[in-house]
CSV table of C-alpha atoms in Angstrom, one decimal:
chain,number,residue,atom,x,y,z
A,84,PHE,CA,60.7,90.0,147.5
A,85,ILE,CA,63.6,91.7,145.9
A,86,ARG,CA,65.1,88.4,144.8
A,87,ASP,CA,62.1,87.8,142.6
A,88,ARG,CA,62.5,91.2,141.0
A,89,ARG,CA,66.2,90.8,140.1
A,90,LEU,CA,66.8,89.8,136.4
A,91,TYR,CA,70.2,88.8,134.9
A,92,ALA,CA,70.8,90.4,131.5
A,93,GLY,CA,73.5,89.6,128.9
A,94,ARG,CA,75.6,92.3,127.2
A,95,SER,CA,73.3,92.4,124.2
A,96,ASP,CA,70.2,92.8,126.4
A,97,MET,CA,71.9,95.6,128.4
A,98,GLU,CA,73.0,97.3,125.2
A,99,THR,CA,69.4,97.1,123.8
A,100,MET,CA,68.0,98.9,126.9
A,101,LEU,CA,70.8,101.5,127.2
A,102,LEU,CA,70.8,102.4,123.6
A,103,ASN,CA,67.1,103.0,123.5
A,104,ALA,CA,66.7,106.7,124.4
A,105,ASP,CA,63.1,107.0,123.3
A,106,PHE,CA,61.2,107.4,126.6
A,107,ASP,CA,57.8,106.9,124.9
A,108,LYS,CA,58.8,103.7,123.1
A,109,PRO,CA,60.9,101.3,125.2
A,110,PRO,CA,62.3,98.2,123.6
A,111,GLU,CA,59.8,95.3,123.2
A,112,ASN,CA,60.6,92.2,125.2
A,113,ILE,CA,60.9,90.1,122.0
A,114,ARG,CA,64.1,92.1,121.1
A,115,PHE,CA,65.9,90.5,124.0
A,116,SER,CA,67.7,87.1,124.3
A,117,GLU,CA,65.7,84.0,124.9
A,118,ASP,CA,67.1,83.6,128.4
A,119,PHE,CA,66.2,87.2,129.3
A,120,GLN,CA,62.7,86.9,127.8
A,121,ARG,CA,62.2,83.8,129.9
A,122,GLN,CA,63.1,85.8,133.0
A,123,LEU,CA,60.8,88.6,132.0
A,124,LYS,CA,57.9,86.1,131.4
A,125,ASP,CA,58.3,84.7,134.9
A,126,CYS,CA,58.3,88.2,136.5
A,127,SER,CA,55.2,90.3,137.0
A,128,THR,CA,54.8,93.9,135.8
A,129,GLY,CA,56.6,96.4,138.0
A,130,SER,CA,60.0,97.7,139.1
A,131,ILE,CA,63.0,95.4,138.5
A,132,ILE,CA,66.7,95.3,139.1
A,133,ILE,CA,68.7,94.4,136.0
A,134,THR,CA,72.1,92.9,136.7
A,135,TYR,CA,74.9,92.4,134.2
A,136,SER,CA,77.9,90.5,135.3
A,137,GLU,CA,81.0,89.4,133.4
A,138,THR,CA,84.5,88.1,134.2
A,139,ASP,CA,87.3,88.6,131.7
A,140,LEU,CA,90.1,86.2,130.8
A,141,GLU,CA,92.3,87.6,133.6
A,142,GLY,CA,89.7,87.0,136.2
A,143,ASN,CA,88.5,90.7,136.6
A,144,ARG,CA,84.8,90.9,137.3
A,145,VAL,CA,82.5,93.7,136.5
A,146,GLU,CA,78.9,93.8,137.8
A,147,VAL,CA,76.5,96.5,136.9
A,148,ASP,CA,73.0,96.9,138.5
A,149,ILE,CA,70.4,99.3,137.0
A,150,ILE,CA,66.8,99.9,137.9
A,151,GLY,CA,64.1,99.4,135.3
A,152,TRP,CA,60.5,98.7,134.7
A,153,LYS,CA,59.1,95.5,133.3
A,154,GLY,CA,55.8,96.2,131.4
A,155,THR,CA,53.5,93.8,129.8
A,156,PHE,CA,55.3,93.9,126.4
A,157,THR,CA,58.3,96.2,127.0
A,158,THR,CA,61.1,96.7,129.4
A,159,ARG,CA,62.8,100.0,130.2
A,160,ALA,CA,66.0,100.9,131.9
A,161,TYR,CA,65.7,103.9,134.3
A,162,VAL,CA,69.0,105.4,133.5
A,163,PRO,CA,69.3,109.1,132.6
A,164,LYS,CA,70.5,109.7,129.0
A,165,ASN,CA,73.7,111.4,130.1
A,166,GLU,CA,74.7,108.3,132.2
A,167,ARG,CA,73.9,105.7,129.5
A,168,LEU,CA,77.3,106.2,127.8
A,169,HIS,CA,79.1,105.4,131.1
A,170,TYR,CA,77.2,102.2,131.6
A,171,LEU,CA,77.8,101.1,128.0
A,172,ARG,CA,81.5,101.7,128.5
A,173,LEU,CA,81.5,99.6,131.7
A,174,ILE,CA,80.0,96.6,129.9
A,175,GLY,CA,82.1,97.0,126.8
A,176,GLY,CA,79.0,98.0,124.7
A,177,ASP,CA,78.8,100.0,121.5
A,178,VAL,CA,79.2,103.7,122.3
A,179,SER,CA,79.5,105.1,118.7
A,180,LYS,CA,75.9,106.5,118.9
A,181,PHE,CA,77.1,108.9,121.7
A,182,GLU,CA,80.5,109.9,120.4
A,183,THR,CA,80.8,113.1,118.5
A,184,ASN,CA,83.7,115.1,117.3
A,185,LYS,CA,83.5,118.5,119.0
A,186,PHE,CA,85.6,120.1,116.2
A,187,THR,CA,83.4,118.7,113.5
A,188,GLU,CA,80.2,119.9,115.3
A,189,LYS,CA,81.7,123.4,115.8
A,190,ASN,CA,82.7,123.6,112.1
A,191,LEU,CA,79.2,122.6,111.1
A,192,LYS,CA,77.6,125.2,113.3
A,193,ARG,CA,79.9,127.9,112.0
A,194,LYS,CA,79.2,126.9,108.4
A,195,LYS,CA,75.4,127.0,109.1
A,196,TRP,CA,75.8,130.4,110.7
A,197,GLU,CA,77.8,131.7,107.7
A,198,GLU,CA,75.2,130.4,105.2
A,199,GLU,CA,72.5,132.1,107.2
A,200,GLN,CA,74.4,135.4,107.1
A,201,GLU,CA,74.9,135.0,103.3
A,202,ARG,CA,71.2,134.3,102.9
A,203,LYS,CA,70.3,137.5,104.9
A,204,LYS,CA,72.7,139.5,102.9
A,205,GLN,CA,71.1,138.3,99.6
A,206,GLU,CA,67.6,139.1,100.9
A,207,ASN,CA,68.7,142.6,101.7
A,208,GLY,CA,69.6,143.2,98.1
A,209,GLY,CA,73.3,142.6,98.4
A,210,GLU,CA,73.7,145.1,101.3
A,211,ASN,CA,75.9,143.8,104.0
A,212,GLY,CA,73.1,143.4,106.6
A,213,ALA,CA,75.2,141.3,109.0
A,214,GLU,CA,77.9,144.0,109.2
A,215,ASN,CA,75.4,146.8,109.7
A,216,SER,CA,73.6,144.9,112.5
A,217,GLU,CA,76.9,144.2,114.2
A,218,ASN,CA,77.9,147.9,114.0
A,219,ASN,CA,74.4,149.0,115.2
A,220,GLY,CA,74.8,146.7,118.2
A,221,GLU,CA,78.1,148.2,119.0
A,222,ASN,CA,76.8,151.8,118.7
A,223,ASN,CA,73.8,151.0,120.8
A,224,GLY,CA,76.0,149.6,123.5
A,225,ALA,CA,78.1,152.8,123.5
A,226,GLU,CA,75.1,155.0,123.7
A,227,VAL,CA,73.6,153.1,126.6
A,228,ALA,CA,76.9,153.4,128.4
A,229,LYS,CA,76.9,157.2,127.8
A,230,ASN,CA,73.3,157.5,129.0
A,231,GLY,CA,74.0,155.4,132.1
A,232,ASP,CA,76.8,157.8,133.3
């Protein structure tokens, strides 16, 4: 039985499935290679094993098996989002969608926070609302500590 449920995907087919993170809208079967579409057509709806295999010029072989679901018009890889990046790296796929610069993200968050503080300051008529709220928080903490003794 399992032999009939194993499909062999090329790199582009695996990339298509692994890059699709929308659980509600898996990739349509027409987006896959002709060979993979033929295999899908010959397979009934249900659970499948999707195998990717490649040998490089030096004779090193990589084989990756993932579980998926073959629907009537779509095929989905059952791979958690946080593991997709690792599978893509194994097959030499495009990982640019997942790569982020931590420092750039941190700077963007800080800038957004500073803009929000400036907006609050302007809403309070130029008073330094952010400074006052920080001081109030410190004082409240000290008072709680005194009351707790």
